Short mmCIF file of C-alpha atoms and ligand atoms in Angstrom, two decimals:
data_model
loop_
_atom_site.label_atom_id
_atom_site.label_comp_id
_atom_site.label_asym_id
_atom_site.label_seq_id
_atom_site.Cartn_x
_atom_site.Cartn_y
_atom_site.Cartn_z
CA MET A 75 -30.27 45.53 28.09
CA THR A 76 -27.65 48.30 27.91
CA ARG A 77 -26.19 48.27 31.44
CA THR A 78 -22.76 46.69 31.88
CA PRO A 79 -23.15 43.43 33.78
CA VAL A 80 -21.80 43.26 37.33
CA ASN A 81 -19.25 40.48 37.85
CA VAL A 82 -20.24 38.35 40.83
CA THR A 83 -17.76 35.73 42.02
CA VAL A 84 -19.25 32.99 44.18
CA THR A 85 -16.93 30.54 45.92
CA GLY A 86 -18.23 27.14 46.98
CA ALA A 87 -20.62 27.39 44.06
CA ALA A 88 -21.32 23.64 44.03
CA GLY A 89 -22.24 23.50 47.71
CA GLN A 90 -25.65 23.58 49.31
CA ILE A 91 -25.67 27.35 49.90
CA GLY A 92 -24.39 27.86 46.36
CA TYR A 93 -27.32 25.90 44.99
CA ALA A 94 -29.79 28.03 46.98
CA LEU A 95 -28.00 31.26 46.05
CA LEU A 96 -27.08 31.23 42.37
CA PHE A 97 -30.58 31.06 40.92
CA ARG A 98 -31.70 33.99 43.02
CA ILE A 99 -28.64 36.06 42.07
CA ALA A 100 -29.42 35.36 38.43
CA SER A 101 -33.05 36.40 38.89
CA GLY A 102 -32.16 39.82 40.32
CA HIS A 103 -32.34 39.31 44.07
CA LEU A 104 -28.74 40.30 44.79
CA LEU A 105 -28.52 43.70 43.13
CA GLY A 106 -32.02 44.47 41.89
CA PRO A 107 -34.38 43.56 39.06
CA ASP A 108 -32.67 45.73 36.43
CA VAL A 109 -29.00 44.86 37.05
CA PRO A 110 -27.49 42.23 34.72
CA VAL A 111 -24.91 39.92 36.28
CA LYS A 112 -22.09 37.71 35.09
CA LEU A 113 -21.44 34.77 37.40
CA ARG A 114 -17.91 33.58 38.10
CA LEU A 115 -18.12 30.29 39.98
CA LEU A 116 -15.06 29.26 41.98
CA GLU A 117 -14.71 25.70 43.24
CA ILE A 118 -11.97 23.29 44.18
CA PRO A 119 -11.14 20.87 41.35
CA GLN A 120 -13.37 18.12 42.83
CA GLY A 121 -16.31 20.57 42.85
CA VAL A 122 -16.00 21.75 39.26
CA LYS A 123 -18.15 19.02 37.68
CA ALA A 124 -21.05 19.69 40.04
CA ALA A 125 -20.67 23.44 39.40
CA GLU A 126 -20.92 22.69 35.68
CA GLY A 127 -24.19 20.89 36.37
CA THR A 128 -25.52 23.91 38.24
CA ALA A 129 -24.41 26.15 35.36
CA MET A 130 -26.38 23.95 32.94
CA GLU A 131 -29.47 24.44 35.09
CA LEU A 132 -28.84 28.19 35.24
CA ASP A 133 -28.74 28.23 31.43
CA ASP A 134 -31.97 26.28 31.37
CA CYS A 135 -33.74 28.95 33.39
CA ALA A 136 -33.11 31.51 30.59
CA PHE A 137 -32.79 34.31 33.12
CA PRO A 138 -32.91 37.65 31.25
CA LEU A 139 -30.43 39.22 33.71
CA LEU A 140 -27.82 36.48 33.46
CA ALA A 141 -25.16 37.72 31.04
CA GLY A 142 -22.73 34.80 31.40
CA ILE A 143 -21.34 32.02 33.61
CA ASP A 144 -17.70 30.98 33.92
CA ILE A 145 -16.28 28.28 36.19
CA PHE A 146 -12.81 28.27 37.74
CA ASP A 147 -10.71 26.30 40.17
CA ASP A 148 -8.03 29.00 40.46
CA PRO A 149 -8.85 31.98 42.72
CA ASN A 150 -6.70 34.34 40.61
CA GLN A 151 -8.94 33.67 37.63
CA GLY A 152 -12.12 33.41 39.68
CA PHE A 153 -11.72 36.92 41.10
CA GLU A 154 -10.53 38.57 37.86
CA GLY A 155 -12.61 41.73 37.45
CA ALA A 156 -14.96 40.80 40.31
CA ASN A 157 -17.21 43.60 41.55
CA ILE A 158 -18.86 41.45 44.22
CA GLY A 159 -17.25 38.47 45.95
CA LEU A 160 -19.41 36.04 47.92
CA LEU A 161 -17.00 33.84 49.85
CA VAL A 162 -19.15 30.86 50.69
CA GLY A 163 -16.81 27.94 50.00
CA ALA A 164 -15.55 26.37 53.21
CA ARG A 165 -16.11 23.25 55.22
CA PRO A 166 -19.41 23.42 57.15
CA ARG A 167 -19.50 22.15 60.73
CA GLY A 168 -21.15 18.91 61.68
CA PRO A 169 -23.10 17.94 64.81
CA GLY A 170 -21.26 18.72 68.05
CA MET A 171 -18.75 21.11 66.47
CA GLU A 172 -18.45 24.84 67.19
CA ARG A 173 -17.77 27.18 64.27
CA GLY A 174 -14.41 28.04 65.82
CA ASP A 175 -13.37 24.39 65.34
CA LEU A 176 -13.20 25.22 61.64
CA LEU A 177 -10.56 27.93 62.07
CA SER A 178 -7.52 26.00 60.91
CA ALA A 179 -9.46 23.95 58.30
CA ASN A 180 -10.92 27.04 56.69
CA GLY A 181 -8.30 29.64 57.58
CA GLY A 182 -6.03 28.41 54.80
CA ILE A 183 -8.68 29.12 52.14
CA PHE A 184 -9.19 32.79 52.89
CA GLY A 185 -5.58 33.99 52.74
CA PRO A 186 -5.07 32.99 49.10
CA GLN A 187 -8.54 34.25 48.20
CA GLY A 188 -7.82 37.62 49.85
CA LYS A 189 -4.58 37.86 47.88
CA ALA A 190 -6.37 36.96 44.64
CA ILE A 191 -8.95 39.68 45.36
CA ASN A 192 -6.14 42.14 46.05
CA ASP A 193 -4.40 41.34 42.76
CA HIS A 194 -7.28 40.74 40.36
CA ALA A 195 -10.64 42.13 41.50
CA ALA A 196 -12.20 45.34 40.17
CA ASP A 197 -11.51 48.59 42.06
CA ASP A 198 -15.03 48.66 43.47
CA ILE A 199 -14.88 45.07 44.83
CA ARG A 200 -17.18 44.37 47.78
CA VAL A 201 -16.73 41.13 49.68
CA LEU A 202 -19.13 39.20 51.89
CA VAL A 203 -17.71 36.24 53.78
CA VAL A 204 -20.27 33.56 54.58
CA GLY A 205 -17.94 30.58 55.17
CA ASN A 206 -17.38 29.93 58.88
CA PRO A 207 -15.96 31.15 61.14
CA ALA A 208 -17.16 34.07 59.03
CA ASN A 209 -15.80 37.05 61.01
CA THR A 210 -12.29 35.71 61.34
CA ASN A 211 -12.23 34.33 57.79
CA ALA A 212 -13.17 37.85 56.63
CA LEU A 213 -10.33 39.25 58.73
CA ILE A 214 -7.88 36.82 57.11
CA ALA A 215 -9.07 37.78 53.61
CA GLN A 216 -8.93 41.49 54.43
CA ARG A 217 -5.43 41.34 55.87
CA ASN A 218 -4.25 39.53 52.75
CA ALA A 219 -5.62 42.31 50.53
CA PRO A 220 -3.68 45.39 51.67
CA ASP A 221 -4.47 47.39 48.50
CA VAL A 222 -8.24 47.07 48.91
CA PRO A 223 -9.96 49.49 51.32
CA ALA A 224 -10.58 47.51 54.52
CA ASP A 225 -14.26 48.47 54.64
CA ARG A 226 -14.92 46.42 51.50
CA PHE A 227 -14.60 43.22 53.56
CA THR A 228 -17.62 42.17 55.57
CA ALA A 229 -18.87 39.05 57.35
CA MET A 230 -22.40 37.75 57.40
CA THR A 231 -24.49 38.19 60.53
CA ARG A 232 -27.63 39.01 58.57
CA LEU A 233 -28.92 35.48 59.07
CA ASP A 234 -28.67 36.00 62.84
CA HIS A 235 -30.38 39.38 62.42
CA ASN A 236 -33.23 37.86 60.42
CA ARG A 237 -33.57 35.02 62.94
CA ALA A 238 -33.81 37.52 65.79
CA VAL A 239 -36.39 39.65 63.98
CA ALA A 240 -38.49 36.53 63.32
CA GLN A 241 -38.35 35.38 66.97
CA LEU A 242 -39.23 38.84 68.29
CA ALA A 243 -42.10 39.25 65.84
CA LYS A 244 -43.49 35.87 66.94
CA LYS A 245 -43.25 36.79 70.61
CA LEU A 246 -45.04 40.11 70.09
CA GLY A 247 -47.60 38.80 67.60
CA VAL A 248 -46.57 41.31 64.92
CA THR A 249 -45.23 40.97 61.39
CA VAL A 250 -41.48 41.10 60.76
CA SER A 251 -41.83 44.43 58.94
CA GLU A 252 -43.13 46.04 62.13
CA ILE A 253 -39.73 45.43 63.83
CA LYS A 254 -36.92 47.95 63.31
CA LYS A 255 -33.45 48.67 64.68
CA LEU A 256 -32.60 45.26 66.04
CA THR A 257 -28.86 44.59 66.42
CA ILE A 258 -26.58 41.57 66.39
CA TRP A 259 -23.30 42.39 68.11
CA GLY A 260 -19.99 40.53 67.97
CA ASN A 261 -19.17 37.18 66.45
CA HIS A 262 -21.28 34.90 64.25
CA SER A 263 -21.02 32.22 66.92
CA ALA A 264 -22.84 31.05 70.02
CA THR A 265 -21.51 34.15 71.87
CA GLN A 266 -23.24 36.61 69.54
CA TYR A 267 -25.56 39.07 71.24
CA PRO A 268 -28.96 39.87 69.73
CA ASP A 269 -29.94 43.22 71.28
CA VAL A 270 -33.56 44.35 71.51
CA PHE A 271 -32.94 47.34 73.81
CA HIS A 272 -32.82 49.78 70.88
CA ALA A 273 -35.21 47.84 68.70
CA GLU A 274 -38.63 49.26 67.95
CA VAL A 275 -41.95 47.64 67.28
CA ASN A 276 -44.28 50.07 65.55
CA GLY A 277 -42.22 52.91 67.04
CA GLU A 278 -42.37 51.57 70.64
CA ASN A 279 -39.30 50.26 72.42
CA ALA A 280 -39.18 46.49 71.83
CA ALA A 281 -37.63 45.60 75.22
CA LYS A 282 -40.50 47.45 76.94
CA ALA A 283 -43.03 45.79 74.68
CA VAL A 284 -41.58 42.39 75.64
CA SER A 285 -41.25 43.26 79.36
CA ASP A 286 -40.04 39.77 80.10
CA ASP A 287 -36.38 39.57 81.14
CA ALA A 288 -36.52 35.80 81.61
CA TRP A 289 -37.74 35.33 78.03
CA LEU A 290 -34.91 37.55 76.78
CA SER A 291 -32.16 35.77 78.73
CA ASP A 292 -33.43 32.22 78.72
CA PHE A 293 -35.20 31.92 75.39
CA PHE A 294 -34.60 34.70 72.89
CA ILE A 295 -30.82 35.11 73.14
CA PRO A 296 -29.93 31.38 73.19
CA THR A 297 -32.51 30.53 70.52
CA VAL A 298 -31.02 33.05 68.10
CA ALA A 299 -27.41 32.30 69.03
CA LYS A 300 -27.84 28.53 68.76
CA ARG A 301 -30.20 28.44 65.82
CA GLY A 302 -27.49 27.18 63.46
CA ALA A 303 -26.91 24.14 65.68
CA ALA A 304 -30.68 23.53 65.99
CA ILE A 305 -30.98 23.51 62.19
CA ILE A 306 -28.05 21.06 61.92
CA ASP A 307 -29.74 18.78 64.48
CA ALA A 308 -33.07 18.92 62.66
CA ARG A 309 -31.94 18.80 59.03
CA GLY A 310 -28.72 16.85 59.41
CA ALA A 311 -27.09 19.63 57.39
CA SER A 312 -26.40 23.30 58.11
CA SER A 313 -28.72 26.14 57.09
CA ALA A 314 -28.62 26.68 53.35
CA ALA A 315 -31.68 28.44 51.95
CA SER A 316 -31.89 30.87 54.88
CA ALA A 317 -28.14 31.51 54.66
CA ALA A 318 -28.39 32.19 50.94
CA ASN A 319 -31.33 34.48 51.56
CA ALA A 320 -29.38 36.42 54.19
CA ALA A 321 -26.40 36.80 51.83
CA LEU A 322 -28.73 38.34 49.24
CA ASP A 323 -30.21 40.65 51.89
CA HIS A 324 -26.72 41.72 53.03
CA VAL A 325 -25.48 42.69 49.58
CA PHE A 326 -28.79 44.20 48.48
CA THR A 327 -28.80 46.45 51.56
CA TRP A 328 -25.10 47.32 51.12
CA THR A 329 -25.61 48.43 47.52
CA ASN A 330 -29.16 49.81 47.74
CA GLY A 331 -29.14 51.33 51.26
CA THR A 332 -31.11 50.90 54.48
CA ALA A 333 -34.58 52.41 54.84
CA GLU A 334 -34.90 55.74 56.66
CA GLY A 335 -35.41 55.08 60.38
CA ASP A 336 -34.01 51.56 60.33
CA TRP A 337 -30.69 49.77 60.44
CA THR A 338 -29.41 46.25 59.99
CA SER A 339 -26.55 44.12 61.32
CA ALA A 340 -23.31 43.27 59.53
CA GLY A 341 -19.81 42.17 60.43
CA VAL A 342 -17.69 45.19 59.50
CA VAL A 343 -14.18 46.36 60.33
CA SER A 344 -14.28 48.05 63.72
CA ASP A 345 -13.17 51.67 63.97
CA GLY A 346 -13.04 51.29 67.77
CA SER A 347 -16.74 52.14 68.24
CA TYR A 348 -18.39 50.74 71.38
CA GLY A 349 -15.03 49.59 72.73
CA VAL A 350 -14.55 46.96 70.00
CA PRO A 351 -10.82 46.88 69.21
CA GLU A 352 -10.01 48.62 65.95
CA GLY A 353 -9.52 46.27 63.00
CA LEU A 354 -11.61 43.34 64.28
CA ILE A 355 -14.47 42.32 62.02
CA SER A 356 -17.37 42.42 64.43
CA SER A 357 -21.11 42.69 64.00
CA PHE A 358 -22.56 46.15 64.68
CA PRO A 359 -25.74 48.04 64.01
CA VAL A 360 -25.14 49.58 60.58
CA THR A 361 -26.85 51.81 58.08
CA ALA A 362 -25.96 51.69 54.41
CA LYS A 363 -25.85 54.61 51.99
CA ASP A 364 -24.10 55.18 48.66
CA GLY A 365 -22.58 51.68 48.80
CA LYS A 366 -21.04 52.13 52.25
CA PHE A 367 -21.93 50.69 55.64
CA GLU A 368 -21.70 53.09 58.60
CA ILE A 369 -21.72 51.95 62.22
CA VAL A 370 -24.66 53.53 64.06
CA GLN A 371 -23.18 55.82 66.70
CA GLY A 372 -24.24 57.07 70.10
CA LEU A 373 -26.34 54.18 71.42
CA ASP A 374 -26.45 53.78 75.20
CA ILE A 375 -25.25 50.33 76.13
CA ASN A 376 -26.70 49.05 79.41
CA ASP A 377 -24.82 46.66 81.73
CA PHE A 378 -26.76 43.63 80.48
CA SER A 379 -25.70 44.37 76.91
CA ARG A 380 -22.15 45.46 77.79
CA ALA A 381 -21.26 42.11 79.37
CA ARG A 382 -22.59 40.18 76.40
CA ILE A 383 -20.95 42.38 73.76
CA ASP A 384 -17.63 42.12 75.62
CA ALA A 385 -17.86 38.31 75.79
CA SER A 386 -18.41 37.98 72.06
CA VAL A 387 -15.73 40.55 71.20
CA ASN A 388 -13.27 38.74 73.49
CA GLU A 389 -13.90 35.60 71.46
CA LEU A 390 -13.09 37.53 68.29
CA VAL A 391 -9.84 38.72 69.88
CA GLU A 392 -8.97 35.11 70.72
CA GLU A 393 -9.75 33.98 67.15
CA ARG A 394 -7.64 36.83 65.75
CA ASP A 395 -4.75 35.87 68.01
CA ALA A 396 -5.14 32.19 67.02
CA VAL A 397 -4.95 32.91 63.28
CA ALA A 398 -2.06 35.31 63.89
CA GLY A 399 -0.33 32.41 65.69
CA LEU A 400 -0.97 30.20 62.65
CA GLY A 401 0.66 32.85 60.44
CA LEU A 402 -2.59 33.47 58.55
CA ILE A 403 -2.63 37.24 59.15
N1 NAI B 116 -22.38 33.15 58.11
C1 NAI B 116 -23.47 32.41 58.18
O1 NAI B 116 -24.52 32.86 58.68
C2 NAI B 116 -23.51 30.99 57.66
C3 NAI B 116 -22.36 30.36 57.23
N2 NAI B 116 -22.39 29.06 56.77
C4 NAI B 116 -21.12 28.49 56.30
O2 NAI B 116 -21.08 28.53 54.87
C5 NAI B 116 -20.12 27.59 54.41
C6 NAI B 116 -20.67 26.79 53.23
O3 NAI B 116 -21.75 26.00 53.65
P1 NAI B 116 -22.44 24.93 52.67
O4 NAI B 116 -22.72 25.51 51.34
O5 NAI B 116 -23.53 24.34 53.45
O6 NAI B 116 -21.26 23.85 52.55
P2 NAI B 116 -21.07 22.70 51.45
O7 NAI B 116 -20.08 21.74 51.99
O8 NAI B 116 -22.37 22.23 50.94
O9 NAI B 116 -20.37 23.52 50.26
C7 NAI B 116 -19.11 24.08 50.40
C8 NAI B 116 -18.53 24.12 48.99
O10 NAI B 116 -17.34 24.87 49.06
C9 NAI B 116 -16.41 24.26 48.20
N3 NAI B 116 -15.08 24.70 48.59
C10 NAI B 116 -14.30 24.24 49.60
N4 NAI B 116 -13.12 24.88 49.60
C11 NAI B 116 -13.16 25.76 48.58
C12 NAI B 116 -12.23 26.69 48.08
N5 NAI B 116 -11.01 26.82 48.62
N6 NAI B 116 -12.60 27.44 47.01
C13 NAI B 116 -13.80 27.30 46.45
N7 NAI B 116 -14.72 26.43 46.89
C14 NAI B 116 -14.40 25.66 47.94
C15 NAI B 116 -16.66 22.76 48.37
O11 NAI B 116 -16.15 22.02 47.27
C16 NAI B 116 -18.18 22.74 48.43
O12 NAI B 116 -18.76 22.59 47.15
C17 NAI B 116 -19.74 26.76 55.63
O13 NAI B 116 -18.54 27.29 56.17
C18 NAI B 116 -20.89 27.02 56.59
O14 NAI B 116 -20.49 26.80 57.92
C19 NAI B 116 -23.55 28.37 56.69
C20 NAI B 116 -24.73 28.94 57.10
C21 NAI B 116 -24.79 30.28 57.63
O1 OAA B 117 -24.34 26.87 62.29
C1 OAA B 117 -23.64 26.63 61.32
O2 OAA B 117 -22.60 25.98 61.31
C2 OAA B 117 -24.11 27.26 60.02
C3 OAA B 117 -24.33 28.66 60.36
O3 OAA B 117 -23.39 29.43 60.47
C4 OAA B 117 -25.67 29.08 60.76
O4 OAA B 117 -26.65 28.40 60.45
O5 OAA B 117 -25.75 30.12 61.42
#
C-alpha cells in the first residue's frame, strides 16, 4: 500500500458507539476500500483500559487498511495531525431525559476538544460531532477553533435521515434506494423536522405518493423524531450500531460526494439560508462535492414545513444562548 494513511481521531472510543464504529472504519467503510487509516483513540483516563482491549481486538482482525492504533487521554495528543475527528465521547441520555438535558454535562468536553483541534489537527481536518446534544456541541467545538474554517465542523443528523428514509420506504412499499431528496431540518432532538415535500420516490413527489396528511403528522414525524427514545426504551441503552453506521455514511458522503440527483441531511454551519440564523449548526438538505457540503438552495417551504423548521431552529437558538450563558462559546 503506497497511499499515506489518513489519521482518524475517535473520541469515546471505549463506548458502545465506539465499539460498533472502529472495526468498520478499519475495514474501509469510512473513507473507502483503498484508503489506509491510522486510528487515534481518545478516552478519559477511566476509559483507556477498555480502549486498549478494543485495540487488541482490532489488531486481531489483521485489517489490511489499518496502519496503526494509538490511545490517548489528552485531547492535545489525540488530535495531533488528525485529518478526520469523530467526536463521539459524551454522556448518553437515559430513560426520561431529553438530549438538551446533557448540555452542561457534555458542553465542557467540546470546548477543550475544539481548542485541541484548533492547535494540533491537520490543515484539512473535518469534524463530525455525534455526542449529544450534537448540534450545540459542534457549535461549542467550532467556536473554540477560530483558526479552522467553520464549515469543517458538522453535527450528525444522518441517523435521523436514514430513519426517515426507512419509514417512508416501508409506508410506500419500496426499497430505501428508491427514495431520494429527503431532508431533516433543524436540531437532532425531538423538534427535528423530517420533510418529505421535496422527497422523491422513483422520480415522483413523495408527499403526493403518500397522500396521507394524518400519517405524516401523527406517525411519520413523531416516529422519526422520537426514534432515539424508542430505542432507549426497547434496548435499555441508546442507539449504537445505527449511530455508528450513520457516522460512517456522513463522512463517506462528505469525502466521496452525493450521487447526482440526490442529497442528504447534515448539521452544518448556517449561512442564513432558509431563515436559519447565520452561525447556528442546523440540519439542512446538503449535497457534497470535492470534500465540501453545500446547502441545497431554492426549495419552496410550505406553511406546514415553515412552522416546524422554525420551532426546531428556535430550540437551537435557545441552546446557543444557554451555552453562551455558561461561557462555553
Ligand atoms: N447524533 C446522533 O444521532 C447520536 C448521538 N448519540 C450520542 O453519542 C454519544 C456516545 O454514545 P455511546 O457510545 O452510546 O455512549 P457510551 O457511554 O457507551 O460511551 C461514551 C464514551 O465516551 C467516553 N468519554 C466521555 N467523556 C470523554 C471525553 N471528554 N473524551 C473522550 N472520551 C470521553 C466515555 O468514557 C465512554 O467510553 C452520546 O452523547 C449519545 O447521546 C447516540 C446515538 C445517536
Ligand atoms: O436518543 C438518544 O439519546 C441517542 C440518539 O441521539 C439517537 O438515537 O438519535
